[in-house]
Amino acid sequence: MSVRAKKGAKVEQSTLFDASVLGRPLPMVGEQKDIRYYGTVARNVLNGPETTGMGFWSVNPYVGCAFGCAYCYARYTHRWVLDRAATTNPEHEDMQAARDNLSPWLAFERRIFVKQNAADVLRNVLRHGSDKHKALLNGDTIVIGTATDPFQPAERRFRITRSVLEVLADHPGLSICIITKSPLVTRDIDLLKRINRHSSLTVHLSLISTDRELARKLEPRAPTPEARLRALARLRESDIETGINVMPVLPAITDQPQALEHLVKSVAERGASYVNSCALRLRSSARARYLPFIEQEFPQLAKRYRATYTFDHKVSAAYSEALRTTMRSLCEKYGVAYGYYGRNGGEAEIVEERFAGAEQLQLEL
Ligand code: SF4
């Protein structure tokens, strides 16, 4: 999903962790090949619209993401946490080394922070009758996974996202959205069904290409397109609203009409609730990783990418409109709705271009 925040908004940084909590030692709680996991104690896990600058609440059970998508926008959130952790834990050699020796984009993928107390914190803020609980009963949406994939490999071991879902399952009347690339989400179908019975629930599966080799290059450690398509089918068989976010569409790499048609056809055949798309936007931390990646992997495109993104973070309006027109007509052809899936007055509806209108920062998951 593409989640966009108004330019200048303090996206989660102020509430991901309390500075005093960060002062505590951060024990390594696991290791998996070249990835290290550090346990953290979060003060807050439910970030409100006024803090995030986004039109919804967000929950991120982890900081960092092992899937390592070349275009990932979310790396900057990790840098802030790593810097704070290294500064406030001078005796923590791992933290110092990660900050000093790993490039920020790689640290995001290899040093993952695990919010071990996320469920307890969430249960506390959602206690029945609390202000946050009342706001959420009024129709605000909770989005899980705006700055990390909540079902990345860490989740298999730590089950933080599952524990968060367990809390949400105990609170009827909510509007919940999960963003992921991982079929691991199907592990929790039991919980998703429970939530679905008394709350509004949508899963946004991100899929930008059905070409396995291309996907491996762009999203080196993410699940294969086939695995995501199987997850889509399973979720739909379980009556879970599941849409596909073709985000970001990468100019000259994933935007060939035939490739997009194959993608739309594939997800329509598996019952996708909707399809949405958005062209690549590059803010500074994403640009710092993505443009060198293009130089290395797609050198023939480097000049065009530099021309497009050096002085702006987005493609031209003409490109966006052409993409929208193409996707809308493909969706019509294969009988799947085009647009965001949202909730209005308790009823589910497709809300096209829901976040358009302001100058915005794309947060793509
Ligand atoms: S785009 Fe999403 S899945 Fe990919 S690395 Fe970033 S947070 Fe993870």
PDB file of C-alpha atoms in Angstrom, residues 260 264 275-277 320-339 352-353:
ATOM      1  CA  LEU A 260       0.474  -4.811 -15.800  1.00  0.00           C
ATOM      2  CA  VAL A 264      -4.285  -7.479 -12.986  1.00  0.00           C
ATOM      3  CA  VAL A 275      -6.398  -3.052  -7.257  1.00  0.00           C
ATOM      4  CA  ASN A 276      -4.661   0.234  -6.721  1.00  0.00           C
ATOM      5  CA  SER A 277      -1.505   1.696  -8.134  1.00  0.00           C
ATOM      6  CA  SER A 320       0.537   9.507 -13.369  1.00  0.00           C
ATOM      7  CA  GLU A 321      -2.575  10.112 -15.411  1.00  0.00           C
ATOM      8  CA  ALA A 322      -1.524   7.623 -18.083  1.00  0.00           C
ATOM      9  CA  LEU A 323      -0.843   5.017 -15.424  1.00  0.00           C
ATOM     10  CA  ARG A 324      -4.193   5.632 -13.777  1.00  0.00           C
ATOM     11  CA  THR A 325      -6.021   5.374 -17.090  1.00  0.00           C
ATOM     12  CA  THR A 326      -4.227   2.155 -17.993  1.00  0.00           C
ATOM     13  CA  MET A 327      -4.878   0.530 -14.648  1.00  0.00           C
ATOM     14  CA  ARG A 328      -8.498   1.599 -14.535  1.00  0.00           C
ATOM     15  CA  SER A 329      -9.185   0.131 -17.968  1.00  0.00           C
ATOM     16  CA  LEU A 330      -7.352  -3.109 -17.118  1.00  0.00           C
ATOM     17  CA  CYS A 331      -9.378  -3.420 -13.941  1.00  0.00           C
ATOM     18  CA  GLU A 332     -12.584  -2.870 -15.880  1.00  0.00           C
ATOM     19  CA  LYS A 333     -11.549  -5.503 -18.409  1.00  0.00           C
ATOM     20  CA  TYR A 334     -10.957  -8.116 -15.707  1.00  0.00           C
ATOM     21  CA  GLY A 335     -13.819  -7.126 -13.437  1.00  0.00           C
ATOM     22  CA  VAL A 336     -11.956  -5.912 -10.384  1.00  0.00           C
ATOM     23  CA  ALA A 337     -12.505  -2.590  -8.615  1.00  0.00           C
ATOM     24  CA  TYR A 338      -9.866   0.106  -8.998  1.00  0.00           C
ATOM     25  CA  GLY A 339      -9.165   2.346  -6.013  1.00  0.00           C
ATOM     26  CA  GLU A 352     -10.367   6.295  -5.398  1.00  0.00           C
ATOM     27  CA  GLU A 353      -7.524   8.720  -4.780  1.00  0.00           C
TER      28      GLU A 353
END
